[in-house]
Short mmCIF file of C-alpha atoms in Angstrom, two decimals:
data_model
loop_
_atom_site.label_atom_id
_atom_site.label_comp_id
_atom_site.label_asym_id
_atom_site.label_seq_id
_atom_site.Cartn_x
_atom_site.Cartn_y
_atom_site.Cartn_z
CA MET A 5 73.13 82.05 86.90
CA ALA A 6 70.84 82.13 83.93
CA SER A 7 67.09 81.68 84.35
CA LYS A 8 66.96 79.75 81.07
CA VAL A 9 69.20 76.96 79.84
CA ILE A 10 69.68 75.29 76.49
CA HIS A 11 69.82 71.50 76.38
CA ALA A 12 71.71 70.12 73.41
CA ILE A 13 71.41 66.36 72.86
CA TYR A 14 74.18 64.40 71.13
CA ASN A 15 74.30 60.74 70.17
CA ASP A 16 78.07 60.23 69.99
CA ASP A 17 80.80 60.97 72.53
CA ASP A 18 83.32 62.13 69.90
CA ILE A 19 80.82 64.65 68.52
CA LEU A 20 80.13 65.78 72.10
CA MET A 21 83.85 66.33 72.78
CA ASN A 22 84.25 68.43 69.63
CA ALA A 23 81.09 70.38 70.52
CA VAL A 24 82.36 71.12 74.04
CA LYS A 25 85.63 72.44 72.60
CA LYS A 26 83.81 74.65 70.05
CA VAL A 27 81.34 76.01 72.63
CA ARG A 28 84.19 76.83 75.04
CA ALA A 29 86.13 78.46 72.19
CA GLU A 30 83.12 80.74 71.62
CA ARG A 31 83.33 81.77 75.32
CA HIS A 32 80.04 80.20 76.44
CA HIS A 33 79.77 78.72 79.94
CA ILE A 34 78.81 75.04 79.98
CA GLU A 35 76.92 74.45 83.19
CA GLU A 36 76.82 70.65 83.06
CA VAL A 37 77.25 67.67 80.74
CA TYR A 38 75.24 64.47 81.35
CA THR A 39 76.64 61.25 79.91
CA PRO A 40 75.65 57.56 80.16
CA PHE A 41 79.29 56.57 80.80
CA PRO A 42 82.52 58.41 81.68
CA VAL A 43 84.00 60.25 78.69
CA HIS A 44 87.79 60.43 78.84
CA GLY A 45 89.09 64.01 78.69
CA LEU A 46 85.69 65.68 79.10
CA ASP A 47 86.70 67.33 82.37
CA LYS A 48 89.73 68.95 80.74
CA ALA A 49 87.69 70.02 77.71
CA MET A 50 85.12 71.66 79.99
CA GLY A 51 87.87 73.49 81.88
CA LEU A 52 87.17 71.88 85.25
CA SER A 53 89.87 72.11 87.90
CA ASP A 54 91.66 69.06 89.29
CA THR A 55 90.17 67.31 92.29
CA ARG A 56 91.65 67.70 95.75
CA ILE A 57 90.36 64.40 97.11
CA ALA A 58 93.91 62.98 97.23
CA ILE A 59 94.83 65.64 99.79
CA THR A 60 91.85 64.69 101.93
CA ALA A 61 92.79 61.00 101.58
CA PHE A 62 96.24 61.76 102.97
CA LEU A 63 94.79 63.76 105.86
CA TYR A 64 92.26 61.04 106.64
CA GLY A 65 95.06 58.44 106.56
CA CYS A 66 97.07 60.55 109.02
CA LEU A 67 94.01 60.72 111.26
CA GLY A 68 93.65 56.93 111.10
CA LEU A 69 97.33 56.44 111.96
CA THR A 70 97.01 58.82 114.91
CA VAL A 71 93.92 56.99 116.19
CA ALA A 72 95.71 53.63 115.83
CA ILE A 73 98.83 54.77 117.71
CA THR A 74 96.80 56.43 120.48
CA MET A 75 94.42 53.48 120.81
CA MET A 76 97.15 50.81 120.95
CA ASN A 77 99.26 52.82 123.41
CA PHE A 78 96.30 53.29 125.73
CA ILE A 79 94.92 49.74 125.48
CA MET A 80 98.14 47.66 125.41
CA ILE A 81 100.57 49.81 127.43
CA GLU A 82 98.75 52.12 129.83
CA ASP A 83 95.31 50.66 130.60
CA TRP A 84 95.78 46.88 130.59
CA PRO A 85 99.37 45.71 129.97
CA GLN A 86 99.62 41.94 129.60
CA ASP A 87 102.43 39.44 129.77
CA ILE A 88 101.97 37.55 126.49
CA GLY A 89 104.31 34.60 125.95
CA GLY A 90 106.75 35.86 128.58
CA LYS A 91 107.17 39.21 126.81
CA PRO A 92 105.97 42.03 129.05
CA SER A 93 104.49 45.17 127.50
CA PHE A 94 106.23 47.97 129.37
CA SER A 95 106.91 50.32 126.45
CA TYR A 96 105.34 51.15 123.14
CA LEU A 97 108.61 51.05 121.19
CA GLU A 98 109.46 47.50 122.34
CA ASN A 99 106.16 46.28 120.90
CA LEU A 100 106.05 48.46 117.79
CA PRO A 101 106.64 45.62 115.26
CA ALA A 102 103.50 43.87 116.51
CA PHE A 103 101.49 47.10 116.11
CA VAL A 104 102.46 47.84 112.49
CA PRO A 105 99.67 45.76 110.85
CA ILE A 106 97.03 47.44 113.03
CA MET A 107 98.42 50.88 112.18
CA PHE A 108 98.31 50.06 108.46
CA GLU A 109 94.76 48.69 108.60
CA LEU A 110 93.35 51.68 110.50
CA THR A 111 95.14 54.12 108.16
CA VAL A 112 93.52 52.47 105.13
CA PHE A 113 90.16 52.12 106.90
CA PHE A 114 89.93 55.80 107.85
CA ALA A 115 91.16 57.03 104.46
CA ALA A 116 88.77 54.86 102.45
CA HIS A 117 85.63 55.38 104.51
CA LEU A 118 86.07 59.11 105.09
CA MET A 119 86.91 59.68 101.40
CA VAL A 120 83.64 58.02 100.37
CA ILE A 121 81.69 60.14 102.85
CA THR A 122 83.48 63.29 101.65
CA PHE A 123 82.79 62.42 98.01
CA TYR A 124 79.07 61.93 98.65
CA LEU A 125 78.75 65.13 100.67
CA ARG A 126 80.75 67.16 98.14
CA SER A 127 78.62 65.77 95.29
CA LYS A 128 75.43 66.53 97.26
CA MET A 129 74.33 62.90 97.02
CA TRP A 130 72.54 62.26 100.32
CA PRO A 131 70.26 59.33 101.02
CA PHE A 132 66.78 59.53 99.43
CA LYS A 133 67.79 62.42 97.16
CA GLU A 134 65.84 62.68 93.93
CA ALA A 135 67.85 62.38 90.70
CA GLU A 136 68.62 65.65 88.90
CA ASN A 137 68.85 64.17 85.42
CA PRO A 138 67.08 66.50 82.96
CA ASP A 139 66.60 63.85 80.25
CA LYS A 140 66.20 60.11 80.79
CA ARG A 141 67.94 59.31 77.48
CA THR A 142 71.27 60.29 79.06
CA THR A 143 71.15 57.14 81.18
CA ASP A 144 71.01 54.97 78.07
CA ASP A 145 72.72 56.23 74.91
CA HIS A 146 72.54 60.03 74.55
CA PHE A 147 74.66 62.93 75.83
CA LEU A 148 73.27 66.27 77.05
CA MET A 149 75.12 69.58 77.27
CA GLU A 150 73.48 72.26 79.43
CA ILE A 151 74.41 75.89 78.69
CA GLY A 152 73.06 79.02 80.37
CA VAL A 153 71.25 81.52 78.13
CA HIS A 154 72.19 85.18 78.62
CA GLY A 155 70.25 86.91 75.86
CA ASN A 156 72.05 84.99 73.10
CA GLU A 157 69.50 82.24 72.49
CA ALA A 158 69.36 82.29 68.68
CA GLU A 159 73.15 82.47 68.28
CA LEU A 160 73.64 79.65 70.77
CA LYS A 161 71.04 77.42 69.10
CA GLU A 162 72.71 77.91 65.73
CA LEU A 163 76.15 77.13 67.20
CA LEU A 164 74.91 73.94 68.86
CA LEU A 165 73.18 72.70 65.71
CA ASP A 166 76.40 73.37 63.78
CA THR A 167 78.36 71.25 66.29
CA GLY A 168 76.22 68.20 65.55
CA ALA A 169 73.44 68.33 68.13
CA ILE A 170 70.47 66.19 67.15
CA GLU A 171 68.08 68.19 69.35
CA VAL A 172 68.26 71.65 70.93
CA THR A 173 65.64 72.84 73.44
CA VAL A 174 65.33 75.88 75.71
CA LYS A 175 64.07 75.25 79.24
CA GLU A 176 63.60 77.18 82.46
CA LYS A 177 66.35 76.59 85.01
CA ASN A 178 65.34 74.42 87.97
CA ALA A 179 67.07 76.53 90.62
#
């Protein structure tokens, strides 16, 4: 990683999108883009790969279904079978229709809660973590593109000003 970064501030999301495309076309690595709201298509323009959180959601749902089946079999069939309304609980398959809502609810519960935890851990957003926003204006109405400097500072500044940046500054990287 670079020890210096260039922060280019933009005041319009369309100008930012065009700037990201031009900077990537010039083969510069964009380290991060800070925006006050989600910008549609920015991830594709930056060349970010697709997320794999759907795969984890499926695996977490399978885990929830497994827990539900195991729990209901143990509680209702093996540990404490009960005669409810004259219908004895001697086998799991005889009572399966009554267990379907519980299986569905635990599948959704595990998938949702574990996906949120995975998202926070993957994003490195733990409790009491300080914000890493380099410029407070990006929480209101400005956009910031952060690019690593590798000995091409003057060329990069000129390129960013040509793309419509309203402010370009060079800063030390907070590694």
